[in-house]
PDB file of C-alpha atoms in Angstrom:
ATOM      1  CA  UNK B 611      10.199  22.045  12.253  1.00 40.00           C
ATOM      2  CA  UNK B 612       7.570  19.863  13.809  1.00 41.00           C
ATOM      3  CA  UNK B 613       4.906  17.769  12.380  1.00 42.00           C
ATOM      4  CA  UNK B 614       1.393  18.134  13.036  1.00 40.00           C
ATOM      5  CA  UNK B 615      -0.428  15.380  13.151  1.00 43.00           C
ATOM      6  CA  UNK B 616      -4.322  15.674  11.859  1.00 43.00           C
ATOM      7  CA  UNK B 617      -6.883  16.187  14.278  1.00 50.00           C
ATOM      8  CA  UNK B 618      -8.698  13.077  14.695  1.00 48.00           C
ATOM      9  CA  UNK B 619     -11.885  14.958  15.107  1.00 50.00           C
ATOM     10  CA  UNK B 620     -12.262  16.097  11.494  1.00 46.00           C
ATOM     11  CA  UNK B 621     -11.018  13.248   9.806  1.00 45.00           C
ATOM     12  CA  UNK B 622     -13.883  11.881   7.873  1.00 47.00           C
ATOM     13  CA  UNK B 623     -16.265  14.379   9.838  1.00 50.00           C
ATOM     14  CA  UNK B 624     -19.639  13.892   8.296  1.00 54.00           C
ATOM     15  CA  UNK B 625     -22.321  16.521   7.017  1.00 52.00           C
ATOM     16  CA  UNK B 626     -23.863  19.099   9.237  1.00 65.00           C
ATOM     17  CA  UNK B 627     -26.014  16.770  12.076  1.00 83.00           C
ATOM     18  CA  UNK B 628     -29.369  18.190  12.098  1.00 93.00           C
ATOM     19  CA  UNK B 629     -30.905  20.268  14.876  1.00 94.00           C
ATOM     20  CA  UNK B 630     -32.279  17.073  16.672  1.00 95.00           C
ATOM     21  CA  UNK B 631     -29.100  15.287  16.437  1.00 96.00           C
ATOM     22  CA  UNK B 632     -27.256  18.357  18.088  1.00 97.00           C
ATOM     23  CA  UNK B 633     -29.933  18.719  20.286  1.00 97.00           C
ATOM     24  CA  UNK B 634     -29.791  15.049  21.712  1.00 98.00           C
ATOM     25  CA  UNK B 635     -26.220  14.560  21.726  1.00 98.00           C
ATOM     26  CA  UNK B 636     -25.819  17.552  24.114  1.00 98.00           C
ATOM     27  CA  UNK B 637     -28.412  16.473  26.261  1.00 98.00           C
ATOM     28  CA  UNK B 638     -26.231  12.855  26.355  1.00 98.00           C
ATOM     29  CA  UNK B 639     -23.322  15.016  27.155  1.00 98.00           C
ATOM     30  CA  UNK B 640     -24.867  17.293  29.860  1.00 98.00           C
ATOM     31  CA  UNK B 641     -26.221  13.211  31.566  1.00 98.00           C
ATOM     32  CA  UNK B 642     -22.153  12.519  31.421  1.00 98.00           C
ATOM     33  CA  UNK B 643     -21.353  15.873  32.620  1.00 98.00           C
ATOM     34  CA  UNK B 644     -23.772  15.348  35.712  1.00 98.00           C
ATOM     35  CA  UNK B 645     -22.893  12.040  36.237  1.00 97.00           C
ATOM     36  CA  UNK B 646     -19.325  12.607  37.000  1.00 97.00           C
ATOM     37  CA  UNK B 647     -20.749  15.572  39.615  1.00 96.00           C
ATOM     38  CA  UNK B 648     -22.519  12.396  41.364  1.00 95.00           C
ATOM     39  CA  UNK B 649     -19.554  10.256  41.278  1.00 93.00           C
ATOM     40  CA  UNK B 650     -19.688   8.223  38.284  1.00 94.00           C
ATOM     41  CA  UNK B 651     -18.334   7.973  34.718  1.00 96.00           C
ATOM     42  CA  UNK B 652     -18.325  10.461  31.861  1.00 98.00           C
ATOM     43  CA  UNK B 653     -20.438   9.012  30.306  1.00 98.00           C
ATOM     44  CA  UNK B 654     -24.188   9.618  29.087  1.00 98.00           C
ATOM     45  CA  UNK B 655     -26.738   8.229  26.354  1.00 98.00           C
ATOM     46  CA  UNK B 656     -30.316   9.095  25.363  1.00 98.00           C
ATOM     47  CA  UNK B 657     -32.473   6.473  23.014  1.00 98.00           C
ATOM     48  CA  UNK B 658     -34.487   8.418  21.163  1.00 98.00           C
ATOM     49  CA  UNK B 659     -37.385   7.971  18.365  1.00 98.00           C
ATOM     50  CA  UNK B 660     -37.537  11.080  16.455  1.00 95.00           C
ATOM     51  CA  UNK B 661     -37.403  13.835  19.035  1.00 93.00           C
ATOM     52  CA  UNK B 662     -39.149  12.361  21.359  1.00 97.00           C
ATOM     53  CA  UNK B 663     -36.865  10.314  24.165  1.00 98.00           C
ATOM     54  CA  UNK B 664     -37.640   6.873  25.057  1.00 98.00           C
ATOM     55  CA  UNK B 665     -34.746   6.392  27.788  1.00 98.00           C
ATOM     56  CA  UNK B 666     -31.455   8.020  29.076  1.00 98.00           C
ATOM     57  CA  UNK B 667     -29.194   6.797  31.689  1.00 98.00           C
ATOM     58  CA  UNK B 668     -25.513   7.493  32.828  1.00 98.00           C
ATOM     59  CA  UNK B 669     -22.404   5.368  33.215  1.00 98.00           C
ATOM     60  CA  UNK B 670     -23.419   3.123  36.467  1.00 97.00           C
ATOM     61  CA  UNK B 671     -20.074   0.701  36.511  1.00 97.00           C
ATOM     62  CA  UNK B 672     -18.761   1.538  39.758  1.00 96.00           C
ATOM     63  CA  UNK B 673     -22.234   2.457  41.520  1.00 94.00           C
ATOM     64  CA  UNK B 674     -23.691  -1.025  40.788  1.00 95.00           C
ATOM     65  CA  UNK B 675     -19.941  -3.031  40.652  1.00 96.00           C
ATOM     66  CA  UNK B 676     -21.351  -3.622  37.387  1.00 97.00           C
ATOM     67  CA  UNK B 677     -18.799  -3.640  34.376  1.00 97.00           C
ATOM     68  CA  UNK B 678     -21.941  -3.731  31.866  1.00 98.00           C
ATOM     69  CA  UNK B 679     -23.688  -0.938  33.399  1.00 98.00           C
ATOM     70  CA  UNK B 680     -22.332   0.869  30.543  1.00 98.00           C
ATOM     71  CA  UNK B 681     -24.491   4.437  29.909  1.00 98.00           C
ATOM     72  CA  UNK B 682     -25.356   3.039  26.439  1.00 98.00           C
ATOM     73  CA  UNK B 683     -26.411  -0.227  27.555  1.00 98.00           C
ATOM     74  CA  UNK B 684     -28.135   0.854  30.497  1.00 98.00           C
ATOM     75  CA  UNK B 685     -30.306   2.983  28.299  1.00 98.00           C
ATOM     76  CA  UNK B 686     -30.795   0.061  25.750  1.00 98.00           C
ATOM     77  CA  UNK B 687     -32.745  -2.047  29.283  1.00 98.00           C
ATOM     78  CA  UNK B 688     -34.708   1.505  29.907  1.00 98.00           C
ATOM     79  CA  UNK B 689     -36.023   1.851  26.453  1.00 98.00           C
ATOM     80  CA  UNK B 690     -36.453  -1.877  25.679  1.00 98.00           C
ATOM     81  CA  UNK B 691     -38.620  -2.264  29.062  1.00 98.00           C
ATOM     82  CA  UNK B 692     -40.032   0.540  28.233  1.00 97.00           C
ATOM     83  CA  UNK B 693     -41.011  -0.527  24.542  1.00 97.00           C
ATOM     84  CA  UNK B 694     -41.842  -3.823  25.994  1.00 98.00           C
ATOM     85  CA  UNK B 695     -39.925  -5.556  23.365  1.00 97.00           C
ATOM     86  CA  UNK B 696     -36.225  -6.642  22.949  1.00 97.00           C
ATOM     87  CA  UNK B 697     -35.619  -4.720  19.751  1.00 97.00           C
ATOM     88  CA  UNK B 698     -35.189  -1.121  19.164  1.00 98.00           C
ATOM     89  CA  UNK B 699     -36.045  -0.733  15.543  1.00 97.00           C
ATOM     90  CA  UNK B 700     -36.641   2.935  14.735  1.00 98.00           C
ATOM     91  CA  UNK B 701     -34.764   4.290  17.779  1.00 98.00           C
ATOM     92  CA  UNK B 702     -31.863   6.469  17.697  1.00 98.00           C
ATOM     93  CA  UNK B 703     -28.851   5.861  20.438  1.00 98.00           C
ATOM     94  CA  UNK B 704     -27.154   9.316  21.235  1.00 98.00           C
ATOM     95  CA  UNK B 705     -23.960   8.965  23.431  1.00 98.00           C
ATOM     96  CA  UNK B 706     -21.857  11.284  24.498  1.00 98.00           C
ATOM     97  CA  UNK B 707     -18.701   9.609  23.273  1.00 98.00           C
ATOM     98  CA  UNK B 708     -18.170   6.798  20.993  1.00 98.00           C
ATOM     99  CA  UNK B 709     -19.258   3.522  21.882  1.00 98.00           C
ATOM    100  CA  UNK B 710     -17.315   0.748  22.909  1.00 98.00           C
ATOM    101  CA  UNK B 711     -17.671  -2.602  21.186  1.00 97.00           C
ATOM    102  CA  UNK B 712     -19.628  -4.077  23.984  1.00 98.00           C
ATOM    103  CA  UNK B 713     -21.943  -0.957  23.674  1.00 98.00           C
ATOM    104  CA  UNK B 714     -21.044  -0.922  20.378  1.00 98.00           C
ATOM    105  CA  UNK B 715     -22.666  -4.519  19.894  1.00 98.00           C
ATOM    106  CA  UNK B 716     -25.502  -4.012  22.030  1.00 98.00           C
ATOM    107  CA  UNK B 717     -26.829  -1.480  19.512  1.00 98.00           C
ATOM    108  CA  UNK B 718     -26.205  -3.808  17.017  1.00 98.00           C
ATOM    109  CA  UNK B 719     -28.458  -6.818  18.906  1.00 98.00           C
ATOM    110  CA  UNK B 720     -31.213  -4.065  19.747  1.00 98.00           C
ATOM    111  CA  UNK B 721     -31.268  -3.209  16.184  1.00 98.00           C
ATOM    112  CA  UNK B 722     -31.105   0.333  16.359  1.00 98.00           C
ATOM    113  CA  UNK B 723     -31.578   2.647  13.011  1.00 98.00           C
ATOM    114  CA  UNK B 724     -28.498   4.794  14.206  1.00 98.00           C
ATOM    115  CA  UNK B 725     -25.791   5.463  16.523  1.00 98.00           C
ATOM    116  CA  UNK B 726     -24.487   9.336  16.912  1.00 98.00           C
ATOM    117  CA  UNK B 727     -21.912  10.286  19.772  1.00 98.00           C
ATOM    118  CA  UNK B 728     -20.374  13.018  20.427  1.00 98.00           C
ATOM    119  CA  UNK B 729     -16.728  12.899  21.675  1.00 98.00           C
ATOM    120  CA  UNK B 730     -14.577   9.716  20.685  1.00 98.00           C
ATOM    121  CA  UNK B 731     -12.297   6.505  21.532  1.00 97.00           C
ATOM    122  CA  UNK B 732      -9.162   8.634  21.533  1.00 97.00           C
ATOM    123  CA  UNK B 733     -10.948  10.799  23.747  1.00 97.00           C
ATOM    124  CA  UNK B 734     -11.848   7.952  26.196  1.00 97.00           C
ATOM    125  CA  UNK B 735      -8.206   7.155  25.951  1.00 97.00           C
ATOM    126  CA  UNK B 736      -7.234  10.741  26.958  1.00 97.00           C
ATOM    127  CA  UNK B 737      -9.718   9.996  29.943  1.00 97.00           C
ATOM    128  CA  UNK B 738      -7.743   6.706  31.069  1.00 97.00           C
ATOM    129  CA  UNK B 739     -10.390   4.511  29.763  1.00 97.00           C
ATOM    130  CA  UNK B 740     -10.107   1.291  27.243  1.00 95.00           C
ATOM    131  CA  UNK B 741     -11.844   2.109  24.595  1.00 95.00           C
ATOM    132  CA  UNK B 742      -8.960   2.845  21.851  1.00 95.00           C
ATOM    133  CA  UNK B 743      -7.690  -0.118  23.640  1.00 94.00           C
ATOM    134  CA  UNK B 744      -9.944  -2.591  22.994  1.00 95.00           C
ATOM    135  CA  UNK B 745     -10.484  -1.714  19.846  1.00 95.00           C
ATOM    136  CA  UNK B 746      -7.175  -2.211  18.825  1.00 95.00           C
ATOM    137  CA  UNK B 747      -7.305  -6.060  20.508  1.00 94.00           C
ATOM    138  CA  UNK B 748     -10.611  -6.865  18.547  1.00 94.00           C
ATOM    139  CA  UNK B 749      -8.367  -5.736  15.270  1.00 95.00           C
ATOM    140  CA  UNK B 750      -5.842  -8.124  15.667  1.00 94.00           C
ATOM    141  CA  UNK B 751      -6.163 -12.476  15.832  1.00 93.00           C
ATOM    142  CA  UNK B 752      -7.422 -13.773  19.283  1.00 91.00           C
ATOM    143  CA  UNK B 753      -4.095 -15.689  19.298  1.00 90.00           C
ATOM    144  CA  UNK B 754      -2.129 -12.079  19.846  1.00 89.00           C
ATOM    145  CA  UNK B 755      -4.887 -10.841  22.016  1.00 91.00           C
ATOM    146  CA  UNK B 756      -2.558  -9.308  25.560  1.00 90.00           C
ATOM    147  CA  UNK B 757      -5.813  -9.544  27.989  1.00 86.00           C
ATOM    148  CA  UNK B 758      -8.196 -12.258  27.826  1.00 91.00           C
ATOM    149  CA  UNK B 759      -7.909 -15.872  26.288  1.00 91.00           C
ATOM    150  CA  UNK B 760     -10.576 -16.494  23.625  1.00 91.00           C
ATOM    151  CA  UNK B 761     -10.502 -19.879  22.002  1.00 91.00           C
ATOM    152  CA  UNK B 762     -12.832 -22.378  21.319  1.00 93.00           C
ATOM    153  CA  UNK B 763     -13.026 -26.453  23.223  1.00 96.00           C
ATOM    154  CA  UNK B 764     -14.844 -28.418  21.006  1.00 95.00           C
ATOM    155  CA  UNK B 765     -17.189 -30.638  23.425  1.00 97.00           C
ATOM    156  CA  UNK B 766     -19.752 -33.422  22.553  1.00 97.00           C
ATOM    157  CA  UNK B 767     -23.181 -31.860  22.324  1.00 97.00           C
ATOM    158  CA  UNK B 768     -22.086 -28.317  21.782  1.00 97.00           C
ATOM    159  CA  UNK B 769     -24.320 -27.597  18.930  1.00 97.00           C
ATOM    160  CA  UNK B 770     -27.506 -29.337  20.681  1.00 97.00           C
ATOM    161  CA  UNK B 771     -29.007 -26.460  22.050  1.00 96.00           C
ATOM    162  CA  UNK B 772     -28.656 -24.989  18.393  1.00 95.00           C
ATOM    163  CA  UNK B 773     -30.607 -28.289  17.373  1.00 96.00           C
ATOM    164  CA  UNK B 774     -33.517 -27.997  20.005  1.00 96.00           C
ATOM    165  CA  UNK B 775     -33.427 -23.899  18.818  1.00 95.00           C
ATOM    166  CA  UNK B 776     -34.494 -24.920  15.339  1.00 95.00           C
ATOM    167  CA  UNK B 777     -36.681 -27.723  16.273  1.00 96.00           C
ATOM    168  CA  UNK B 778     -39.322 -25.768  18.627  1.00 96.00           C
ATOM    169  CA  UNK B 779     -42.247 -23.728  17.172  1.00 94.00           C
ATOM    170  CA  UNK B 780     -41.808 -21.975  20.812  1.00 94.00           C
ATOM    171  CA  UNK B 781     -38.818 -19.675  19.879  1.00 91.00           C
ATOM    172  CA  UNK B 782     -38.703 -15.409  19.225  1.00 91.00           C
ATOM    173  CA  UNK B 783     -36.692 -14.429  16.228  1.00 87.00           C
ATOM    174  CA  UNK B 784     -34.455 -12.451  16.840  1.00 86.00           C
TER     175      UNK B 784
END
């Protein structure tokens, strides 16, 4: 007798996504589908207010040697140049797999109303890429992190440019 594990896909699976939703995520899917036909990752995203699209860009990390160049945060530049402001408030990011945290964070910073995607970490594991991964080392204390040494050196002045932050009637909330 063997066990069957659940399919991660419809654990938690939310309501029906609307017509737009659909609609935009397969048009983020069809950019990672065409993307990997001109050499680059499977990976798509489309910003979108409403039903009207603001920006949509492919996975670009091994075109540009660019580990950022992320298809989510590629289209976060497009549509915030585009907007002609740093936040995203009332956009929609549609990717056509789960973010990563950078991405992940990104969306957060741009202040977007909503992030959809289609396909998902264990997915981008199945692919060969860190997602799932990384993840699972954000989940855990920096001290048992396996990849990259995070830790804080307390130096004099660190909190200065806080200081001059607060002080100056020049600065941009964020």
């Amino acid at each position: 007798m063997t066990s069957r594990q659940p399919d991660h896909r419809t654990a938690g699976t939310p309501a029906a996504a609307t017509r737009t939703t659909r609609a935009l995520l397969e048009r983020a899917v069809a950019l990672a589908e065409s993307n990997v036909a001109e050499g680059g990752g499977p990976f798509g995203a489309v910003i979108a207010v409403g039903d009207r699209v603001v920006a949509e860009a492919g996975n670009r990390v091994t075109r540009d040697l660019d580990p950022t160049a992320h298809a989510e945060v590629t289209a976060i530049r497009a549509a915030c140049r585009e907007r002609g402001d740093f936040r995203l408030d009332g956009a929609v990011l549609y990717s056509s797999c789960e973010p990563c945290p950078m991405c992940l964070a990104a969306a957060l910073w741009a202040r977007l109303d909503a992030v959809h995607f289609a396909a998902d970490r264990h997915d981008a594991a199945r692919g060969g890429f860190d997602d799932l991964a990384f993840y699972e080392e954000l989940a855990r204390p920096r001290e048992g992190w396996s990849r990259t040494v995070v830790r804080q050196v307390l130096v004099a002045g660190a909190v200065r440019p806080f200081d001059a932050w607060l002080a100056t009637d020049r600065r941009t909330e964020y």
